[in-house]
CSV table of C-alpha atoms in Angstrom, one decimal:
chain,number,residue,atom,x,y,z
A,1,UNK,CA,-28.9,24.8,-22.1
A,2,UNK,CA,-25.5,26.1,-21.7
A,3,UNK,CA,-24.3,26.6,-25.1
A,4,UNK,CA,-20.9,28.0,-25.5
A,5,UNK,CA,-20.5,28.2,-21.7
A,6,UNK,CA,-20.5,24.3,-21.7
A,7,UNK,CA,-17.2,22.9,-22.8
A,8,UNK,CA,-15.8,25.1,-20.1
A,9,UNK,CA,-17.8,24.3,-17.2
A,10,UNK,CA,-17.7,20.1,-18.4
A,11,UNK,CA,-14.3,20.9,-17.8
A,12,UNK,CA,-14.2,22.5,-14.7
A,13,UNK,CA,-16.9,20.3,-13.3
A,14,UNK,CA,-14.6,16.9,-14.0
A,15,UNK,CA,-11.8,18.5,-11.9
A,16,UNK,CA,-13.8,18.8,-9.2
A,17,UNK,CA,-14.7,22.4,-9.6
A,18,UNK,CA,-18.3,22.6,-7.1
A,19,UNK,CA,-19.5,26.1,-8.8
A,20,UNK,CA,-19.0,24.1,-12.4
A,21,UNK,CA,-20.8,21.3,-11.2
A,22,UNK,CA,-23.7,23.1,-9.9
A,23,UNK,CA,-24.0,25.3,-12.8
A,24,UNK,CA,-24.6,21.6,-14.8
A,25,UNK,CA,-26.8,20.2,-12.9
A,26,UNK,CA,-29.5,23.5,-11.9
A,27,UNK,CA,-29.5,23.2,-16.0
A,28,UNK,CA,-29.5,19.8,-16.7
A,29,UNK,CA,-31.6,18.4,-14.1
A,30,UNK,CA,-35.3,19.4,-14.3
A,31,UNK,CA,-35.6,17.9,-17.7
A,32,UNK,CA,-33.8,14.7,-16.6
A,33,UNK,CA,-36.4,14.5,-13.4
A,34,UNK,CA,-40.1,16.1,-16.0
A,35,UNK,CA,-38.5,13.1,-18.1
A,36,UNK,CA,-38.1,10.4,-15.5
A,37,UNK,CA,-41.6,11.9,-13.8
A,38,UNK,CA,-43.2,10.9,-16.9
A,39,UNK,CA,-41.4,7.1,-17.4
A,40,UNK,CA,-41.0,6.3,-13.9
A,41,UNK,CA,-43.2,7.8,-11.8
A,42,UNK,CA,-42.6,7.7,-8.4
A,43,UNK,CA,-39.5,6.4,-8.3
A,44,UNK,CA,-38.4,9.7,-10.4
A,45,UNK,CA,-36.0,10.8,-6.8
A,46,UNK,CA,-34.5,8.2,-6.4
A,47,UNK,CA,-33.7,7.4,-10.3
A,48,UNK,CA,-32.7,10.9,-10.7
A,49,UNK,CA,-30.4,10.5,-7.7
A,50,UNK,CA,-28.5,7.2,-9.5
A,51,UNK,CA,-28.2,8.7,-12.4
A,52,UNK,CA,-26.6,11.8,-11.1
A,53,UNK,CA,-24.8,9.7,-8.9
A,54,UNK,CA,-23.5,7.7,-12.6
A,55,UNK,CA,-22.7,10.7,-14.2
A,56,UNK,CA,-20.6,12.1,-11.3
A,57,UNK,CA,-18.7,9.2,-11.9
A,58,UNK,CA,-17.4,9.1,-15.7
A,59,UNK,CA,-17.6,13.0,-15.7
A,60,UNK,CA,-13.8,13.2,-16.3
A,61,UNK,CA,-13.7,10.1,-18.9
A,62,UNK,CA,-17.1,11.9,-21.2
A,63,UNK,CA,-16.0,13.5,-24.4
A,64,UNK,CA,-18.3,15.5,-26.1
A,65,UNK,CA,-20.2,18.7,-26.7
A,66,UNK,CA,-23.6,19.3,-25.4
A,67,UNK,CA,-26.1,17.2,-26.7
A,68,UNK,CA,-23.6,14.2,-26.5
A,69,UNK,CA,-24.0,14.5,-22.6
A,70,UNK,CA,-27.0,15.3,-22.8
A,71,UNK,CA,-27.9,12.0,-24.5
A,72,UNK,CA,-25.2,10.4,-22.2
A,73,UNK,CA,-27.0,11.7,-19.6
A,74,UNK,CA,-30.5,10.4,-20.7
A,75,UNK,CA,-29.2,7.2,-21.6
A,76,UNK,CA,-28.3,6.6,-18.0
A,77,UNK,CA,-31.3,8.1,-16.7
A,78,UNK,CA,-33.1,5.4,-19.6
A,79,UNK,CA,-31.0,2.6,-18.3
A,80,UNK,CA,-32.3,2.9,-14.1
A,81,UNK,CA,-35.4,3.7,-15.3
A,82,UNK,CA,-36.0,0.4,-16.3
A,83,UNK,CA,-34.1,-1.5,-13.7
A,84,UNK,CA,-36.7,0.4,-11.5
A,85,UNK,CA,-39.3,-0.9,-13.1
A,86,UNK,CA,-38.0,-4.4,-13.1
A,87,UNK,CA,-37.1,-3.7,-8.8
A,88,UNK,CA,-40.8,-2.6,-8.7
A,89,UNK,CA,-42.1,-5.5,-10.7
A,90,UNK,CA,-41.2,-8.0,-8.2
A,91,UNK,CA,-41.8,-6.0,-5.3
A,92,UNK,CA,-45.5,-4.7,-6.5
A,93,UNK,CA,-46.9,-3.7,-2.6
A,94,UNK,CA,-46.6,-0.5,-1.6
A,95,UNK,CA,-47.8,1.1,0.9
A,96,UNK,CA,-48.5,5.3,1.6
A,97,UNK,CA,-49.2,7.4,4.3
A,98,UNK,CA,-49.3,10.3,1.9
A,99,UNK,CA,-52.8,11.8,2.0
A,100,UNK,CA,-51.9,14.0,-1.7
A,101,UNK,CA,-50.8,11.0,-3.4
A,102,UNK,CA,-54.0,9.2,-2.4
A,103,UNK,CA,-55.8,12.5,-3.6
A,104,UNK,CA,-54.5,13.0,-7.0
A,105,UNK,CA,-56.6,13.1,-10.0
A,106,UNK,CA,-57.5,10.5,-11.7
A,107,UNK,CA,-56.3,9.4,-15.5
A,108,UNK,CA,-59.6,11.2,-16.9
A,109,UNK,CA,-59.2,14.4,-15.7
A,110,UNK,CA,-56.0,15.1,-16.5
A,111,UNK,CA,-56.6,17.1,-19.5
A,112,UNK,CA,-58.7,19.3,-17.9
A,113,UNK,CA,-56.4,20.0,-15.0
A,114,UNK,CA,-53.6,20.5,-17.2
A,115,UNK,CA,-55.8,23.0,-18.8
A,116,UNK,CA,-56.8,24.9,-15.6
A,117,UNK,CA,-54.0,25.0,-14.2
A,118,UNK,CA,-51.2,24.7,-16.4
A,119,UNK,CA,-48.6,23.6,-14.0
A,120,UNK,CA,-45.9,21.9,-14.6
A,121,UNK,CA,-46.9,18.4,-12.9
A,122,UNK,CA,-50.6,18.9,-14.7
A,123,UNK,CA,-48.5,18.9,-17.6
A,124,UNK,CA,-46.6,15.9,-17.4
A,125,UNK,CA,-49.4,14.1,-16.0
A,126,UNK,CA,-50.7,14.6,-19.2
A,127,UNK,CA,-48.2,13.3,-21.6
A,128,UNK,CA,-47.7,10.2,-19.0
A,129,UNK,CA,-51.2,9.5,-20.0
A,130,UNK,CA,-49.8,9.0,-23.6
A,131,UNK,CA,-48.3,5.0,-24.7
A,132,UNK,CA,-45.3,4.3,-22.8
A,133,UNK,CA,-42.9,5.5,-25.9
A,134,UNK,CA,-44.9,8.5,-27.9
A,135,UNK,CA,-44.5,9.8,-24.1
A,136,UNK,CA,-40.9,9.0,-23.8
A,137,UNK,CA,-40.3,10.5,-27.3
A,138,UNK,CA,-41.9,13.6,-26.5
A,139,UNK,CA,-40.3,14.1,-23.3
A,140,UNK,CA,-37.2,13.7,-24.8
A,141,UNK,CA,-37.6,15.9,-27.5
A,142,UNK,CA,-39.6,19.6,-25.7
A,143,UNK,CA,-37.6,19.0,-22.2
A,144,UNK,CA,-34.0,17.1,-23.2
A,145,UNK,CA,-34.5,19.4,-26.8
A,146,UNK,CA,-33.0,16.4,-27.8
A,147,UNK,CA,-32.8,16.2,-32.0
A,148,UNK,CA,-34.5,12.9,-33.1
A,149,UNK,CA,-31.3,11.4,-33.9
A,150,UNK,CA,-30.2,11.6,-30.9
A,151,UNK,CA,-33.7,10.2,-29.2
A,152,UNK,CA,-34.0,7.5,-32.1
A,153,UNK,CA,-30.0,6.3,-30.1
A,154,UNK,CA,-30.9,6.6,-26.8
A,155,UNK,CA,-34.3,4.6,-27.3
A,156,UNK,CA,-32.3,2.2,-29.9
A,157,UNK,CA,-35.0,3.0,-32.9
A,158,UNK,CA,-34.8,4.3,-36.3
A,159,UNK,CA,-35.2,8.1,-36.9
A,160,UNK,CA,-38.3,7.4,-38.6
A,161,UNK,CA,-39.8,6.0,-35.8
A,162,UNK,CA,-39.6,8.6,-33.4
A,163,UNK,CA,-40.8,11.8,-36.1
A,164,UNK,CA,-43.7,9.0,-36.1
A,165,UNK,CA,-44.4,8.5,-32.8
A,166,UNK,CA,-43.5,11.7,-31.6
A,167,UNK,CA,-46.5,13.1,-34.2
A,168,UNK,CA,-48.6,10.4,-32.8
A,169,UNK,CA,-48.2,11.7,-29.3
A,170,UNK,CA,-48.9,14.8,-30.3
A,171,UNK,CA,-52.0,14.4,-32.7
A,172,UNK,CA,-53.6,12.3,-29.3
A,173,UNK,CA,-53.0,14.9,-26.6
A,174,UNK,CA,-54.5,18.1,-29.3
A,175,UNK,CA,-58.0,15.4,-29.6
A,176,UNK,CA,-57.1,15.5,-25.5
A,177,UNK,CA,-57.2,19.0,-25.2
A,178,UNK,CA,-60.2,19.8,-27.0
A,179,UNK,CA,-62.4,17.1,-26.0
A,180,UNK,CA,-61.4,18.7,-22.3
A,181,UNK,CA,-61.9,22.3,-23.7
A,182,UNK,CA,-64.8,21.4,-25.3
A,183,UNK,CA,-66.5,20.2,-22.4
A,184,UNK,CA,-65.2,23.1,-20.2
A,185,UNK,CA,-66.7,25.1,-22.7
A,186,UNK,CA,-70.6,22.5,-22.4
A,187,UNK,CA,-70.3,22.2,-19.0
A,188,UNK,CA,-70.1,26.4,-18.1
B,1,UNK,CA,-60.9,10.1,-39.7
B,2,UNK,CA,-60.9,11.8,-36.6
B,3,UNK,CA,-58.2,10.9,-33.3
B,4,UNK,CA,-61.7,9.4,-32.1
B,5,UNK,CA,-61.3,7.1,-34.7
B,6,UNK,CA,-64.7,8.4,-37.0
B,7,UNK,CA,-65.0,10.0,-39.9
B,8,UNK,CA,-66.9,13.7,-39.5
B,9,UNK,CA,-70.4,12.5,-41.1
B,10,UNK,CA,-70.5,9.5,-38.8
B,11,UNK,CA,-71.3,11.6,-36.0
B,12,UNK,CA,-72.2,15.3,-36.3
B,13,UNK,CA,-71.9,16.2,-33.2
B,14,UNK,CA,-68.8,15.0,-32.5
B,15,UNK,CA,-65.9,18.3,-31.8
B,16,UNK,CA,-63.8,17.2,-35.2
B,17,UNK,CA,-60.6,19.1,-35.6
B,18,UNK,CA,-58.1,20.2,-38.5
B,19,UNK,CA,-55.3,17.1,-38.3
B,20,UNK,CA,-51.8,17.7,-36.8
B,21,UNK,CA,-49.6,18.1,-39.7
B,22,UNK,CA,-45.9,16.8,-39.6
B,23,UNK,CA,-44.5,20.4,-40.4
B,24,UNK,CA,-46.6,22.2,-37.4
B,25,UNK,CA,-45.8,18.9,-35.1
B,26,UNK,CA,-42.3,19.6,-36.0
B,27,UNK,CA,-42.9,23.4,-34.6
B,28,UNK,CA,-45.1,22.4,-31.1
B,29,UNK,CA,-41.8,20.0,-31.1
B,30,UNK,CA,-39.0,22.7,-31.5
B,31,UNK,CA,-41.0,24.9,-28.6
B,32,UNK,CA,-41.9,27.3,-31.5
B,33,UNK,CA,-45.6,27.3,-30.8
B,34,UNK,CA,-48.3,26.7,-32.9
B,35,UNK,CA,-49.2,28.6,-35.9
B,36,UNK,CA,-51.6,31.3,-35.5
B,37,UNK,CA,-55.2,30.5,-36.9
B,38,UNK,CA,-54.0,26.8,-35.5
B,39,UNK,CA,-57.1,25.0,-34.4
B,40,UNK,CA,-57.9,25.7,-30.2
B,41,UNK,CA,-56.3,21.9,-29.3
B,42,UNK,CA,-53.4,23.1,-31.1
B,43,UNK,CA,-53.2,25.6,-28.9
B,44,UNK,CA,-54.0,24.3,-25.5
B,45,UNK,CA,-51.2,21.4,-27.0
B,46,UNK,CA,-48.4,24.3,-27.3
B,47,UNK,CA,-49.4,25.9,-24.1
B,48,UNK,CA,-48.8,22.9,-22.0
B,49,UNK,CA,-46.1,21.1,-24.0
B,50,UNK,CA,-43.9,25.8,-23.1
B,51,UNK,CA,-45.1,24.4,-19.4
B,52,UNK,CA,-43.9,21.5,-19.4
B,53,UNK,CA,-40.6,22.7,-20.6
B,54,UNK,CA,-39.9,25.7,-19.4
B,55,UNK,CA,-37.4,26.8,-16.6
B,56,UNK,CA,-36.8,24.7,-13.8
B,57,UNK,CA,-38.7,25.2,-11.1
B,58,UNK,CA,-37.7,26.4,-7.4
B,59,UNK,CA,-39.3,23.3,-5.8
B,60,UNK,CA,-36.9,21.4,-9.1
B,61,UNK,CA,-34.2,22.3,-7.8
B,62,UNK,CA,-34.5,22.2,-4.7
B,63,UNK,CA,-32.3,19.1,-3.7
B,64,UNK,CA,-29.3,20.9,-4.9
B,65,UNK,CA,-27.4,21.0,-2.0
B,66,UNK,CA,-28.2,17.1,-1.5
B,67,UNK,CA,-26.7,16.3,-5.2
B,68,UNK,CA,-23.8,18.9,-4.2
B,69,UNK,CA,-23.0,16.5,-1.7
B,70,UNK,CA,-22.9,13.7,-3.6
B,71,UNK,CA,-20.6,15.1,-6.3
B,72,UNK,CA,-18.2,15.6,-3.1
B,73,UNK,CA,-19.0,12.1,-2.0
B,74,UNK,CA,-17.7,10.9,-5.5
B,75,UNK,CA,-14.7,12.7,-6.1
B,76,UNK,CA,-13.4,12.2,-3.0
B,77,UNK,CA,-14.3,8.4,-3.3
B,78,UNK,CA,-12.7,8.6,-7.1
B,79,UNK,CA,-9.9,10.5,-5.7
B,80,UNK,CA,-9.0,7.9,-3.1
B,81,UNK,CA,-9.5,5.0,-5.2
B,82,UNK,CA,-6.9,6.3,-8.1
B,83,UNK,CA,-4.8,6.7,-5.0
B,84,UNK,CA,-4.7,2.7,-4.2
B,85,UNK,CA,-4.5,2.0,-8.0
B,86,UNK,CA,-1.3,4.1,-8.1
B,87,UNK,CA,-0.2,2.8,-4.5
B,88,UNK,CA,-1.1,-0.7,-6.0
B,89,UNK,CA,0.4,-0.2,-9.5
B,90,UNK,CA,4.6,1.2,-7.5
B,91,UNK,CA,3.9,-1.6,-5.5
B,92,UNK,CA,3.6,-4.3,-7.6
B,93,UNK,CA,6.0,-3.0,-11.0
B,94,UNK,CA,9.1,-2.9,-7.8
B,95,UNK,CA,8.3,-6.3,-6.9
B,96,UNK,CA,8.5,-6.8,-10.9
B,97,UNK,CA,11.9,-5.3,-10.9
B,98,UNK,CA,12.8,-7.5,-6.9
B,99,UNK,CA,11.7,-10.3,-9.4
B,100,UNK,CA,13.6,-9.9,-12.5
B,101,UNK,CA,16.3,-8.3,-10.8
B,102,UNK,CA,16.9,-11.5,-9.0
B,103,UNK,CA,15.8,-13.7,-11.8
B,104,UNK,CA,19.1,-12.3,-14.1
B,105,UNK,CA,21.6,-12.6,-11.4
B,106,UNK,CA,20.4,-16.7,-11.2
B,107,UNK,CA,20.9,-16.4,-14.7
B,108,UNK,CA,24.1,-14.5,-14.6
B,109,UNK,CA,25.3,-16.8,-12.4
B,110,UNK,CA,24.1,-20.2,-13.4
B,111,UNK,CA,22.5,-23.5,-12.4
B,112,UNK,CA,24.3,-25.0,-9.7
B,113,UNK,CA,22.8,-28.0,-10.4
B,114,UNK,CA,23.9,-28.0,-14.2
B,115,UNK,CA,28.0,-27.9,-13.9
B,116,UNK,CA,28.2,-25.0,-15.2
B,117,UNK,CA,31.0,-22.9,-14.1
B,118,UNK,CA,30.1,-20.2,-11.4
B,119,UNK,CA,32.4,-17.9,-10.2
B,120,UNK,CA,32.2,-18.0,-6.3
B,121,UNK,CA,34.2,-18.9,-3.7
B,122,UNK,CA,35.2,-22.1,-3.0
B,123,UNK,CA,36.8,-21.9,0.5
B,124,UNK,CA,34.7,-24.2,3.0
B,125,UNK,CA,35.8,-24.6,6.4
B,126,UNK,CA,35.2,-27.4,9.2
B,127,UNK,CA,34.1,-30.0,6.2
B,128,UNK,CA,35.9,-33.1,4.4
B,129,UNK,CA,37.3,-31.6,1.0
B,130,UNK,CA,35.5,-33.2,-2.3
B,131,UNK,CA,35.8,-36.6,-3.3
B,132,UNK,CA,39.2,-36.3,-5.9
B,133,UNK,CA,38.5,-37.5,-9.3
B,134,UNK,CA,38.8,-41.2,-9.7
B,135,UNK,CA,41.4,-41.5,-11.3
B,136,UNK,CA,43.5,-40.0,-8.1
B,137,UNK,CA,40.9,-42.4,-6.3
B,138,UNK,CA,42.6,-45.0,-8.3
B,139,UNK,CA,46.4,-44.2,-7.5
B,140,UNK,CA,47.2,-44.8,-3.5
B,141,UNK,CA,47.5,-41.8,-1.9
B,142,UNK,CA,51.5,-41.0,-0.3
B,143,UNK,CA,51.6,-40.2,3.6
B,144,UNK,CA,52.4,-37.2,2.8
B,145,UNK,CA,49.3,-36.4,1.5
B,146,UNK,CA,47.5,-38.2,3.8
B,147,UNK,CA,49.4,-36.0,6.2
B,148,UNK,CA,47.8,-32.6,4.5
B,149,UNK,CA,44.9,-33.4,3.5
B,150,UNK,CA,44.7,-34.2,7.5
B,151,UNK,CA,45.7,-31.1,8.2
B,152,UNK,CA,43.7,-29.2,5.7
B,153,UNK,CA,40.1,-30.6,7.5
B,154,UNK,CA,40.3,-30.6,11.0
B,155,UNK,CA,37.5,-31.5,13.0
B,156,UNK,CA,36.6,-30.4,16.0
B,157,UNK,CA,37.0,-31.6,19.2
B,158,UNK,CA,34.3,-33.2,21.4
B,159,UNK,CA,36.7,-33.9,24.1
B,160,UNK,CA,37.9,-32.1,26.7
B,161,UNK,CA,41.9,-31.2,26.0
B,162,UNK,CA,43.7,-33.4,27.7
B,163,UNK,CA,46.8,-35.5,27.0
B,164,UNK,CA,45.5,-38.1,24.8
B,165,UNK,CA,42.7,-35.9,23.7
B,166,UNK,CA,44.7,-34.1,21.4
B,167,UNK,CA,45.6,-35.6,17.9
B,168,UNK,CA,42.2,-37.8,18.2
B,169,UNK,CA,40.8,-35.8,15.6
B,170,UNK,CA,43.8,-36.2,13.2
B,171,UNK,CA,43.5,-40.0,13.2
B,172,UNK,CA,40.4,-40.0,13.1
B,173,UNK,CA,40.6,-38.1,10.4
B,174,UNK,CA,43.9,-40.1,8.7
B,175,UNK,CA,41.3,-43.4,8.9
B,176,UNK,CA,38.5,-41.7,7.0
B,177,UNK,CA,41.7,-40.6,4.4
B,178,UNK,CA,42.8,-43.9,4.3
B,179,UNK,CA,39.1,-45.5,3.3
B,180,UNK,CA,38.3,-42.7,0.8
B,181,UNK,CA,41.6,-43.1,-1.2
B,182,UNK,CA,41.8,-47.5,-0.7
B,183,UNK,CA,40.7,-48.3,-4.0
B,184,UNK,CA,37.4,-50.0,-4.4
B,185,UNK,CA,37.2,-54.2,-5.3
B,186,UNK,CA,34.9,-55.1,-8.0
B,187,UNK,CA,32.3,-57.0,-6.6
B,188,UNK,CA,32.5,-61.4,-7.6
B,189,UNK,CA,30.3,-62.2,-10.5
B,190,UNK,CA,28.6,-65.5,-9.9
B,191,UNK,CA,28.7,-68.1,-12.0
B,192,UNK,CA,25.4,-67.4,-13.5
B,193,UNK,CA,26.4,-64.6,-15.2
B,194,UNK,CA,29.3,-65.8,-16.6
B,195,UNK,CA,26.9,-68.0,-17.5
B,196,UNK,CA,24.5,-65.7,-19.6
B,197,UNK,CA,27.2,-63.6,-20.3
B,198,UNK,CA,27.9,-63.4,-24.1
B,199,UNK,CA,31.3,-64.4,-25.3
């Protein structure tokens, strides 16, 4: 997060400064992309570009601090992701020529893969195995660094609901990782 | 009960762990990691969350050039839209001023149909004078007046100038003036209307 530098960077980007926008983008894009990988899966890159397009268009009208900016950005991303899901629901057929996509590990292997390789992608896939709302809440809390109240506002729920969902999600992940660690110990 | 849905006493072979407390969950979500001595599952979860929330990788930031292009394009479109909006606003303002000014002038001059006084030039060329009021028309016109009217309203000649044609328009105008100033005869009332007319 840019913290103290954020107001100046945002103002410069709003006036068309490309360097300032690059700084803003470098800071905010990775958590946005990870959130969308959990929420939207394969369509994350498309949804991210649509989200940034909307952000750029409304940048000069935005007023607020860094947390508010992130809240706005993830709200836009959440809506675009919902649009993408609706579109995918209407067009279910999808062809792929990507061999890596066909060789991707199944959902059962994600906990072991996350422990073994400990890559960002494996960690995201492990979180994506949670129920959608729990996964979304954990990504918004951990990746975006948003407090409970902001997450509740973005998801349209109460702060208590966010706390419960995050706690349940973490508990489920801990249990899966524990089981995966024990199985690894046994198989080794 | 554990995350597996059974209690440790029911199935002692399963790897049961200590439950995740709310404070520990808050620490994990805030990126502060697991407490020392926490179960292995919590430690592993802290590592996974730290990995998922670390700084952006080169792969994630590889599309920076494409996003900068989006930024430049969107900004140029926004500038174009704002310029077009400014031109449109100016055109609307000029149009409104023109319409408003014309309306103000028309109101100041008054409507020619309602008989209000209008400060305009009433000099007319080549057309007969306006008919006079009924009182003037009822009075017989003097010959000097007829001649004056004939001189005031000369009509263009359609014939080539010759000996007789020189005064033909004047004569025609004199006849026209006589017809205009001749008292109109009232229509005769029929016998039926006389019978119906109340006394």
